[in-house]
Coordinates of C-alpha atoms and ligand atoms in Angstrom, one line a residue:
M1 CA 21.4 -18.1 14.5
L2 CA 17.7 -18.2 15.3
S3 CA 16.3 -21.5 16.6
P4 CA 14.3 -23.4 13.9
D5 CA 10.9 -22.6 15.5
K6 CA 11.6 -18.9 15.1
I7 CA 12.0 -19.1 11.3
T8 CA 9.1 -18.4 9.0
F9 CA 10.0 -19.7 5.6
E10 CA 8.2 -19.4 2.3
P11 CA 5.4 -22.0 2.1
F12 CA 6.4 -22.8 -1.5
K13 CA 9.4 -23.8 -3.6
I14 CA 10.4 -22.3 -6.9
K15 CA 9.7 -24.1 -10.1
M16 CA 9.9 -21.4 -12.7
V17 CA 12.3 -18.5 -12.6
E18 CA 12.3 -15.1 -14.2
P19 CA 15.7 -13.4 -14.6
I20 CA 16.1 -10.2 -12.6
P21 CA 16.4 -7.3 -15.1
A22 CA 19.3 -4.8 -14.8
L23 CA 21.6 -7.1 -12.9
D24 CA 24.7 -5.5 -11.4
P25 CA 23.0 -2.2 -10.6
L26 CA 26.1 -0.9 -8.7
L27 CA 28.5 -0.7 -11.7
P28 CA 29.4 2.9 -12.6
Q29 CA 28.0 2.5 -16.1
A30 CA 24.7 1.2 -14.7
L31 CA 24.4 4.3 -12.6
L32 CA 25.0 6.5 -15.6
H33 CA 22.4 4.6 -17.6
R34 CA 19.8 5.1 -14.9
E35 CA 20.5 8.8 -14.8
K36 CA 19.6 8.9 -18.5
V37 CA 16.6 6.7 -17.9
L38 CA 15.3 9.1 -15.2
E39 CA 15.8 12.1 -17.4
A40 CA 13.9 10.4 -20.3
A41 CA 11.1 9.4 -17.8
K42 CA 10.7 13.0 -16.6
Y43 CA 11.7 11.7 -13.2
N44 CA 8.4 9.8 -12.9
L45 CA 9.1 6.2 -11.8
F46 CA 5.9 5.0 -13.4
K47 CA 7.5 5.9 -16.8
V48 CA 10.8 4.0 -16.1
P49 CA 10.9 0.9 -18.2
A50 CA 10.6 -2.3 -16.0
K51 CA 13.7 -3.7 -17.8
D52 CA 15.7 -1.0 -16.2
V53 CA 14.7 -1.8 -12.6
T54 CA 16.5 -4.4 -10.5
I55 CA 14.1 -4.7 -7.5
D56 CA 10.6 -3.5 -8.3
L57 CA 8.7 -2.4 -5.2
L58 CA 6.5 0.1 -7.1
T59 CA 3.3 -1.8 -6.1
D60 CA 2.0 -5.0 -4.7
S61 CA -0.8 -4.8 -7.1
G62 CA -1.0 -7.3 -9.9
T63 CA 2.6 -8.3 -9.3
S64 CA 2.1 -11.6 -7.4
A65 CA 3.7 -14.8 -8.6
M66 CA 0.9 -17.2 -9.5
S67 CA 0.9 -20.8 -8.3
Q68 CA 0.9 -23.9 -10.5
E69 CA -2.7 -24.4 -9.6
Q70 CA -3.6 -20.9 -10.9
W71 CA -1.6 -21.5 -14.1
S72 CA -3.2 -24.9 -14.7
A73 CA -6.7 -23.6 -14.0
M74 CA -6.2 -21.0 -16.7
M75 CA -6.1 -23.8 -19.3
L76 CA -9.7 -24.5 -18.3
G77 CA -10.9 -21.0 -19.0
D78 CA -14.3 -21.0 -20.6
E79 CA -14.1 -18.3 -23.3
S80 CA -17.8 -18.3 -24.2
Y81 CA -19.4 -14.8 -24.1
A82 CA -22.0 -15.3 -21.4
Q83 CA -22.8 -17.5 -18.4
T84 CA -19.6 -19.4 -18.4
V85 CA -18.4 -22.2 -16.2
S86 CA -15.4 -20.0 -15.3
F87 CA -17.8 -17.4 -14.0
D88 CA -19.5 -20.1 -11.8
R89 CA -16.2 -21.2 -10.4
F90 CA -15.2 -17.5 -9.8
V91 CA -18.5 -16.9 -7.8
D92 CA -18.1 -20.2 -5.9
A93 CA -14.6 -19.3 -4.8
I94 CA -15.7 -15.8 -3.6
H95 CA -18.6 -17.3 -1.7
K96 CA -16.2 -19.7 0.0
V97 CA -13.8 -16.9 0.9
T98 CA -16.4 -14.4 2.1
G99 CA -18.5 -17.1 3.8
D100 CA -21.6 -15.6 2.2
K101 CA -23.7 -15.9 -0.9
L102 CA -23.0 -12.3 -2.0
L103 CA -24.1 -11.3 -5.5
I104 CA -20.8 -10.9 -7.5
I105 CA -20.1 -8.6 -10.4
P106 CA -16.6 -9.2 -12.0
T107 CA -14.6 -6.2 -13.1
H108 CA -11.3 -5.8 -14.9
Q109 CA -9.8 -4.3 -11.7
G110 CA -10.6 -2.6 -8.5
R111 CA -11.2 0.9 -9.8
A112 CA -13.8 -0.3 -12.3
A113 CA -15.8 -1.7 -9.3
E114 CA -15.4 1.8 -7.7
N115 CA -16.6 3.4 -10.8
I116 CA -19.7 1.3 -11.0
L117 CA -20.5 1.7 -7.4
F118 CA -20.2 5.4 -7.3
Q119 CA -22.0 5.9 -10.6
V120 CA -25.0 3.9 -9.3
L121 CA -25.0 5.6 -5.8
N122 CA -24.7 9.0 -7.4
D123 CA -27.7 8.3 -9.7
L124 CA -29.7 7.2 -6.7
A125 CA -28.7 10.3 -4.7
N126 CA -29.8 12.5 -7.6
Q127 CA -33.1 10.7 -7.9
Y128 CA -33.6 10.9 -4.1
S129 CA -32.9 14.5 -4.0
A130 CA -35.3 15.3 -7.0
K131 CA -38.0 13.2 -5.4
T132 CA -37.7 14.6 -1.8
G133 CA -36.4 18.1 -2.4
R134 CA -33.7 17.2 0.2
P135 CA -30.0 18.0 -0.4
L136 CA -28.0 15.6 -2.3
R137 CA -26.6 12.7 -0.3
R138 CA -23.0 12.9 -1.4
R139 CA -20.8 12.3 1.6
V140 CA -18.7 9.2 1.8
L141 CA -17.5 8.4 5.3
I142 CA -14.3 6.4 5.1
N143 CA -11.1 5.6 7.1
S144 CA -8.9 6.9 4.3
F145 CA -9.4 7.3 0.6
F146 CA -7.1 5.5 -1.7
D147 CA -6.5 7.8 -4.6
T148 CA -8.4 5.8 -7.2
T149 CA -11.4 5.6 -4.8
A150 CA -11.2 9.4 -4.3
A151 CA -10.9 9.9 -8.0
N152 CA -14.0 7.8 -8.7
V153 CA -16.0 9.5 -6.0
M154 CA -15.0 12.9 -7.6
L155 CA -15.7 11.7 -11.1
H156 CA -19.3 10.9 -10.2
G157 CA -19.7 13.4 -7.3
K158 CA -19.2 16.5 -9.4
L159 CA -22.2 18.6 -9.6
I160 CA -24.2 18.0 -12.7
E161 CA -25.5 20.9 -14.7
D162 CA -28.9 21.1 -13.0
D163 CA -27.2 21.3 -9.7
Y164 CA -25.6 24.6 -10.6
A165 CA -29.0 26.2 -10.4
R166 CA -29.4 24.8 -6.9
R167 CA -25.8 25.6 -5.7
D168 CA -26.9 27.8 -2.8
E169 CA -28.9 25.1 -1.4
L170 CA -26.3 22.4 -2.1
L171 CA -23.3 24.2 -1.0
G172 CA -24.8 26.2 1.8
K173 CA -25.5 29.9 1.0
D174 CA -22.2 31.2 2.4
N175 CA -19.9 28.9 0.4
A176 CA -21.9 29.4 -2.8
S177 CA -21.8 33.2 -2.6
L178 CA -18.1 33.2 -1.7
A179 CA -17.4 31.0 -4.6
L180 CA -19.3 33.3 -6.9
R181 CA -17.5 36.3 -5.7
Q182 CA -14.2 34.6 -6.4
G183 CA -14.9 34.0 -10.0
T184 CA -15.6 30.9 -12.1
E185 CA -12.4 29.1 -11.6
R186 CA -12.7 29.4 -7.9
L187 CA -16.3 28.4 -8.2
D188 CA -15.3 25.2 -9.9
Q189 CA -12.9 24.5 -7.1
E190 CA -15.6 25.1 -4.5
L191 CA -17.9 22.9 -6.4
K192 CA -15.3 20.2 -6.5
K193 CA -15.0 20.5 -2.8
A194 CA -18.7 20.3 -2.6
S195 CA -18.5 16.8 -3.9
L196 CA -17.1 14.5 -1.3
I197 CA -13.4 14.6 -0.8
G198 CA -11.3 15.3 2.2
R199 CA -13.5 16.1 5.0
N200 CA -14.9 12.7 5.5
Q201 CA -11.7 10.7 6.3
L202 CA -12.2 9.5 9.8
V203 CA -9.1 7.4 10.4
V204 CA -7.7 7.4 13.9
D205 CA -5.0 10.0 14.6
Q206 CA -1.9 8.9 12.6
T207 CA 0.5 11.0 14.7
R208 CA -0.4 8.9 17.9
P209 CA 0.5 5.3 17.2
D210 CA 0.7 4.9 21.0
L211 CA -3.1 5.3 21.0
F212 CA -3.8 2.7 18.3
E213 CA -6.0 -0.1 19.6
H214 CA -3.7 -3.0 20.7
G215 CA -0.8 -0.9 19.3
I216 CA -1.5 -1.9 15.7
F217 CA -5.0 -1.0 14.5
G218 CA -4.1 2.4 12.9
G219 CA -6.6 1.9 10.1
S220 CA -9.6 1.9 12.3
I221 CA -12.3 4.7 12.2
K222 CA -12.6 7.2 15.0
L223 CA -15.9 6.1 16.4
D224 CA -16.7 9.3 18.2
K225 CA -16.4 11.3 15.0
L226 CA -18.5 8.8 13.1
E227 CA -21.2 8.9 15.8
Q228 CA -21.2 12.7 15.7
I229 CA -22.2 12.5 12.1
L230 CA -24.6 9.5 12.3
S231 CA -26.4 10.7 15.4
D232 CA -27.3 14.0 13.8
P233 CA -30.3 13.5 11.5
Q234 CA -29.3 16.4 9.3
K235 CA -25.7 15.3 8.8
R236 CA -26.7 11.7 8.5
S237 CA -29.1 12.6 5.7
E238 CA -26.1 13.8 3.6
V239 CA -24.2 10.5 3.8
M240 CA -24.2 8.3 0.8
L241 CA -22.0 5.5 2.0
V242 CA -19.8 4.4 5.0
M243 CA -16.7 2.6 3.9
I244 CA -13.7 0.9 5.3
T245 CA -10.5 0.2 3.4
A246 CA -8.7 -2.8 4.9
T247 CA -5.9 -2.6 5.2
N248 CA -5.5 1.2 5.0
N249 CA -3.2 1.6 2.0
T250 CA -2.6 5.3 2.3
G251 CA -1.9 5.0 6.0
G252 CA 1.0 2.5 6.0
G253 CA -1.1 -0.6 5.3
L254 CA -2.3 -0.6 8.9
P255 CA -5.3 -2.8 9.7
V256 CA -8.8 -2.2 11.0
S257 CA -9.9 -4.1 14.0
L258 CA -12.9 -6.5 13.9
A259 CA -14.2 -4.6 17.0
N260 CA -14.1 -1.4 15.0
M261 CA -16.0 -2.9 12.1
R262 CA -18.6 -4.3 14.5
A263 CA -19.1 -1.0 16.2
I264 CA -19.6 0.7 12.8
R265 CA -22.2 -1.8 11.8
Q266 CA -24.1 -1.4 15.1
M267 CA -23.9 2.4 14.9
I268 CA -25.3 2.4 11.3
D269 CA -28.1 0.0 12.3
H270 CA -28.9 1.9 15.5
Y271 CA -29.2 5.3 13.9
T272 CA -30.8 4.5 10.6
T273 CA -33.6 2.2 11.6
N274 CA -36.3 4.7 10.8
D275 CA -34.6 6.5 8.0
M276 CA -36.0 6.7 4.5
T277 CA -34.1 4.7 1.9
M278 CA -32.5 6.1 -1.2
Y279 CA -34.1 3.3 -3.2
D280 CA -36.6 0.5 -2.6
G281 CA -34.8 -2.7 -1.8
L282 CA -31.8 -1.0 -0.3
P283 CA -31.1 -0.1 3.3
P284 CA -31.1 3.6 4.3
L285 CA -27.3 3.6 4.5
M286 CA -24.9 1.0 3.3
F287 CA -21.6 -0.1 4.8
F288 CA -19.0 -1.3 2.3
L289 CA -15.6 -2.8 2.5
D290 CA -12.7 -2.1 0.2
A291 CA -11.5 -5.6 0.5
C292 CA -8.3 -5.7 -1.6
R293 CA -6.0 -6.5 1.3
F294 CA -8.7 -8.3 3.5
A295 CA -6.5 -11.4 4.2
E296 CA -3.6 -9.3 5.5
N297 CA -6.1 -7.4 7.6
A298 CA -7.6 -10.7 9.0
Y299 CA -4.1 -11.9 9.9
F300 CA -3.5 -8.8 12.0
I301 CA -6.8 -9.4 13.7
Q302 CA -5.8 -13.0 14.4
Q303 CA -2.5 -11.9 15.8
H304 CA -3.5 -8.8 17.8
E305 CA -7.2 -8.9 18.9
P306 CA -7.2 -11.0 22.1
D307 CA -10.5 -12.7 21.5
Q308 CA -9.5 -13.7 17.9
R309 CA -6.4 -15.7 18.7
G310 CA -6.4 -19.2 17.4
R311 CA -9.0 -18.6 14.7
S312 CA -8.0 -19.0 11.1
V313 CA -7.6 -16.1 8.6
S314 CA -10.5 -17.6 6.7
E315 CA -12.8 -17.6 9.7
I316 CA -12.0 -14.1 10.6
A317 CA -12.5 -13.0 6.9
H318 CA -16.0 -14.5 7.1
D319 CA -16.7 -12.3 10.1
M320 CA -15.4 -9.2 8.3
F321 CA -17.6 -9.8 5.2
A322 CA -20.6 -10.7 7.4
L323 CA -20.6 -7.1 8.8
V324 CA -20.9 -5.3 5.5
D325 CA -23.5 -4.8 2.8
G326 CA -21.1 -5.3 0.1
C327 CA -17.5 -4.8 -1.1
I328 CA -15.3 -3.7 -3.8
M329 CA -12.2 -5.7 -4.4
S330 CA -9.1 -5.4 -6.5
A331 CA -8.1 -9.1 -6.9
K332 CA -4.6 -7.9 -7.9
K333 CA -3.7 -7.9 -4.2
D334 CA -4.9 -10.6 -1.8
G335 CA -6.6 -12.3 -4.8
L336 CA -3.1 -13.2 -6.0
A337 CA -4.0 -12.5 -9.6
N338 CA -2.3 -10.3 -12.2
I339 CA -5.6 -8.6 -13.2
G340 CA -9.2 -8.5 -12.1
G341 CA -11.6 -7.4 -9.4
F342 CA -15.2 -7.4 -8.4
L343 CA -18.1 -5.6 -6.8
A344 CA -20.2 -7.6 -4.4
T345 CA -23.5 -6.8 -2.7
R346 CA -26.3 -8.4 -0.8
F347 CA -29.0 -6.5 -2.6
P348 CA -30.5 -7.7 -5.9
E349 CA -31.5 -4.1 -6.7
L350 CA -28.0 -2.8 -6.4
E351 CA -26.8 -5.7 -8.6
R352 CA -29.4 -4.9 -11.2
L353 CA -28.5 -1.2 -11.3
S354 CA -24.8 -2.1 -11.5
W355 CA -25.4 -4.4 -14.4
E356 CA -27.1 -1.5 -16.3
Y357 CA -24.0 0.6 -16.1
M358 CA -21.4 -2.2 -16.3
V359 CA -22.5 -3.6 -19.6
E360 CA -21.7 -0.1 -21.1
I361 CA -18.2 0.1 -19.7
E362 CA -16.9 -3.4 -18.6
G363 CA -18.7 -5.9 -20.7
F364 CA -21.4 -8.5 -19.9
Y365 CA -21.9 -9.2 -16.3
T366 CA -20.5 -12.7 -16.3
Y367 CA -17.0 -11.6 -17.5
G368 CA -16.6 -7.9 -16.6
G369 CA -13.7 -7.1 -18.9
L370 CA -11.9 -10.3 -18.1
A371 CA -11.1 -13.4 -20.1
G372 CA -12.5 -16.7 -18.8
R373 CA -8.9 -17.7 -17.9
D374 CA -8.5 -14.6 -15.7
L375 CA -11.7 -15.6 -13.7
E376 CA -10.1 -19.0 -13.2
A377 CA -6.8 -17.6 -11.9
I378 CA -8.7 -15.3 -9.5
A379 CA -10.9 -18.1 -8.3
I380 CA -7.9 -20.1 -7.2
G381 CA -6.0 -17.0 -6.1
M382 CA -8.8 -16.0 -3.7
L383 CA -8.7 -19.4 -2.0
E384 CA -4.9 -19.4 -1.8
G385 CA -5.1 -15.8 -0.5
V386 CA -6.6 -16.9 2.8
D387 CA -4.1 -19.7 3.5
D388 CA -2.8 -18.9 7.0
R389 CA 0.8 -19.9 6.2
R390 CA 0.9 -17.7 3.1
V391 CA -0.4 -14.6 4.8
K392 CA 1.9 -15.1 7.8
Q393 CA 5.0 -15.5 5.7
R394 CA 4.0 -12.5 3.6
V395 CA 3.3 -10.1 6.5
E396 CA 6.4 -11.3 8.4
Q397 CA 8.6 -10.8 5.4
V398 CA 7.5 -7.1 5.2
R399 CA 8.1 -6.8 8.9
Q400 CA 11.6 -8.2 8.6
L401 CA 12.5 -5.4 6.1
W402 CA 10.9 -2.9 8.4
G403 CA 13.0 -4.2 11.3
W404 CA 16.3 -3.9 9.4
L405 CA 15.5 -0.3 8.4
N406 CA 14.2 0.7 11.8
E407 CA 17.2 -0.8 13.7
N408 CA 19.5 1.2 11.5
G409 CA 17.9 4.5 11.9
V410 CA 16.1 4.8 8.6
P411 CA 12.8 6.6 9.4
V412 CA 9.8 4.3 8.9
K413 CA 6.2 4.7 9.7
E414 CA 5.4 2.9 12.9
P415 CA 4.1 0.3 13.4
C416 CA 4.7 -1.8 10.3
G417 CA 1.7 -2.6 8.1
G418 CA 0.8 -5.5 5.9
H419 CA 1.9 -4.9 2.3
G420 CA 4.9 -2.7 2.4
V421 CA 7.2 -0.5 4.4
F422 CA 6.4 3.2 4.4
L423 CA 9.5 5.3 4.6
K424 CA 9.2 8.8 6.0
G425 CA 10.5 11.1 3.3
R426 CA 10.6 14.3 5.4
A427 CA 12.3 12.7 8.3
F428 CA 14.7 10.9 6.0
W429 CA 16.0 14.2 4.7
T430 CA 16.7 15.7 8.1
G431 CA 20.3 16.1 9.4
P432 CA 21.5 14.6 12.7
D433 CA 21.2 18.1 14.1
G434 CA 17.5 18.3 13.1
K435 CA 18.2 20.6 10.1
V436 CA 15.6 20.2 7.3
L437 CA 17.5 19.2 4.2
V438 CA 14.5 19.1 1.8
Q439 CA 11.6 21.5 2.3
P440 CA 8.2 19.7 2.3
E441 CA 7.1 21.7 -0.8
H442 CA 10.1 20.3 -2.6
L443 CA 8.7 16.8 -2.5
P444 CA 11.1 15.0 -0.1
G445 CA 9.3 11.7 -0.6
H446 CA 9.7 11.8 -4.3
L447 CA 13.3 12.8 -4.0
L448 CA 13.9 9.8 -1.9
A449 CA 12.2 7.5 -4.4
V450 CA 14.2 9.0 -7.2
E451 CA 17.5 8.6 -5.3
L452 CA 16.7 5.1 -4.3
Y453 CA 16.3 4.2 -8.0
R454 CA 19.2 6.3 -9.2
G455 CA 21.7 4.8 -6.7
Y456 CA 20.4 1.2 -6.3
S457 CA 17.9 0.4 -9.1
V458 CA 15.1 -0.1 -6.6
R459 CA 11.7 1.3 -7.7
S460 CA 9.3 2.6 -5.1
C461 CA 6.4 5.0 -5.0
E462 CA 5.8 8.3 -3.3
I463 CA 2.5 8.4 -1.2
G464 CA 2.6 12.0 -0.1
T465 CA 2.3 15.4 -1.6
I466 CA 2.2 14.2 -5.2
M467 CA -0.8 12.1 -4.4
F468 CA -2.6 14.2 -1.8
G469 CA -1.2 17.8 -2.1
D470 CA -2.5 20.7 -4.1
Y471 CA -0.7 22.5 -6.9
D472 CA -1.3 25.9 -8.6
T473 CA -0.8 25.2 -12.3
K474 CA -0.5 28.8 -13.2
K475 CA 2.0 29.8 -10.5
K476 CA 3.7 26.4 -10.7
I477 CA 3.9 25.9 -7.0
V478 CA 2.8 23.4 -4.5
T479 CA 0.1 25.1 -2.4
K480 CA -0.7 22.3 0.0
V481 CA 1.6 19.5 1.2
A482 CA 0.4 16.1 2.4
P483 CA -0.6 16.0 6.1
D484 CA 2.0 14.6 8.5
E485 CA 4.6 13.1 6.2
D486 CA 5.7 12.4 2.6
Y487 CA 5.7 8.6 2.6
V488 CA 7.6 6.4 0.2
R489 CA 6.1 3.0 -0.1
L490 CA 8.3 -0.1 -0.6
A491 CA 5.4 -2.4 -1.6
I492 CA 6.4 -6.0 -1.6
P493 CA 4.9 -8.2 -4.4
R494 CA 3.5 -11.5 -3.0
R495 CA 5.6 -14.7 -3.5
V496 CA 8.2 -12.8 -5.6
Y497 CA 11.3 -11.7 -3.7
S498 CA 13.5 -13.6 -1.2
E499 CA 15.1 -12.4 2.0
S500 CA 18.3 -11.6 0.2
H501 CA 16.5 -9.3 -2.3
L502 CA 15.1 -7.4 0.6
R503 CA 18.4 -7.3 2.4
Y504 CA 19.8 -5.6 -0.6
V505 CA 17.1 -3.0 -0.5
A506 CA 17.6 -2.4 3.2
S507 CA 21.4 -2.0 2.9
G508 CA 21.0 0.4 -0.1
L509 CA 18.6 2.5 1.9
I510 CA 20.8 2.5 5.0
E511 CA 23.8 3.6 2.9
L512 CA 21.7 6.4 1.2
H513 CA 20.5 7.6 4.6
G514 CA 24.1 7.7 5.8
Q515 CA 25.0 9.9 2.8
R516 CA 22.0 12.2 3.0
L517 CA 24.0 15.3 3.8
K518 CA 25.9 14.9 0.5
A519 CA 22.6 14.8 -1.6
N520 CA 23.0 16.2 -5.1
W521 CA 19.7 18.0 -5.1
K522 CA 17.5 20.2 -2.9
G523 CA 14.4 18.5 -3.9
M524 CA 12.1 17.9 -6.9
Q525 CA 9.6 20.1 -8.7
F526 CA 6.7 19.5 -11.0
T527 CA 7.0 20.5 -14.6
Y528 CA 3.6 19.1 -15.5
R529 CA 0.8 17.9 -13.2
P530 CA -2.6 16.6 -14.3
D531 CA -5.6 17.2 -12.0
S532 CA -6.6 13.6 -11.5
L533 CA -4.3 10.9 -10.2
P534 CA -1.1 13.0 -10.6
H535 CA 1.3 10.3 -9.4
F536 CA 0.8 8.2 -12.5
L537 CA 1.3 11.0 -15.1
S538 CA 3.2 14.0 -13.7
H539 CA 6.6 15.2 -14.9
F540 CA 9.3 16.5 -12.6
K541 CA 12.8 17.9 -12.6
P542 CA 15.4 18.1 -9.8
I543 CA 16.0 21.4 -8.0
P544 CA 19.8 22.0 -8.1
K545 CA 21.5 22.9 -4.8
Ligands
LIG1 N1 -8.4 0.4 -3.2 C1 -7.2 0.3 -2.7 C2 -7.0 0.4 -1.2 C3 -6.0 0.1 -3.5 O1 -4.8 0.0 -2.9 C4 -6.2 0.1 -4.9 C5 -5.0 -0.1 -5.8 C6 -7.5 0.2 -5.4 C7 -8.6 0.3 -4.6 C8 -7.8 0.1 -6.9 O2 -7.5 -1.2 -7.4 O3 -5.6 -0.9 -8.9 O4 -7.1 -2.9 -9.1 O5 -7.8 -0.6 -9.8 N2 -3.9 0.1 -5.4 C9 -2.7 0.0 -6.2 C10 -1.5 0.3 -5.3 C11 -2.7 0.7 -7.5 O6 -0.4 0.4 -5.8 O7 -1.7 0.4 -4.1 P1 -7.0 -1.4 -8.9

């Protein structure tokens, strides 16, 4: 038994309970039922009814348990159309948490904030290009794109009709002529690439955790790569935004160090001092934070950056926000709310331009697609989000699950991040002799997620080739697999599951891993795949052995 001082217990007790659906998942009839459920859901776990899931680790987004303070605050929701007290309380709470008087635009969730930001920046880039005759500023430099962020960049980054006429100039002559030679379809692909995706992910080398700063900051940006771009006036002039996602969701939920954020800020300031701005009232180049897991990131900084020990999560969060020109935030994560988000900026001009677009898609700028009661729940949730004991227990709970799996030989991404455990799908389906049991193009991560659900009624999510690969719809084959690995994320909802729930998950996975040589299937294949955000909507079928 551990000594009492080694035990991190939940900083809450439970007043209201929700029955676990699909209890007794190991009965033979439950297994048969799940097989039918999977078939009906076309083997996409997003289509599996929640009532047929025992432990749901699909996402940590919008799945938190709210506190009594949040529920009671909801009764005070001001449901007037405009300029509500709830909006004022929402803004006050965000000011307290960020330590700054940022201008706040509520949105119904994180991706709506992304949508607004990239619509506005893209408009500005177009105007700038038309005015100056310079190439469009379309590159976003980021540690890693989350898929909705990439999708929103793409959505607005696609070349507009007028740009077709200028494609030689925009793409560079060689690319444009190549694209033309290869036909219209190919041209479209080239034009898509000419927007922003892919080349600008500057996260540190994920295959070398031994080189992560202090052994943990695997979400940081490679500063030398960033400097190569920013120090070159031509390359710099193509950049629309520098962004950090903290923690880095697609890379195991690993954090970004405060030192890294400081260096990025200094580099931007240093190289852009004399640059022309895209718009009056804005700096030449902005630095934004995707803040949805900022409190977990701040906890890692507190624990691992030597000069930050002893400071509170809240103080460190203030320093993180002080370094950026604005942020987008999905309040469904560290905001402990079931819905909501916001866009924040220091610049009244950006706020004004965002309002113009947001009233068309989200609603008036004091409610942003949310009810007054949602704003109240987020306001309290943001404040609870930075409570040191809450963050500590949450991150340590994730690490406990990681430890059980790691000790028992289940391949996991190292080190452990903040919001979930990332299983390595390809390594999982490898025999003790190193034999590959599931080829990467047969979606090993997804097969693992399907088998974990089929056998144990635990729902997870592939973060691999489905999300980041390429697919030829005509030939019906995977043409590019995800780099490095096919991860399966066990995302842990906040304040929802106890240690024994997670023990069950670990023991199911350890058993499944032990039986991997006897797997029923050779892998999974797509039967339908949409172009955008394929993990939500694709259909699959198993490949028989
Ligand atoms: N940025 C990051 C890093 C995210 O993880 C998410 C959502 C978003 C933006 C978009 O926020 O869902 O409120 O629109 N991540 C969820 C997940 C979906 O499961 O990781 P949203």
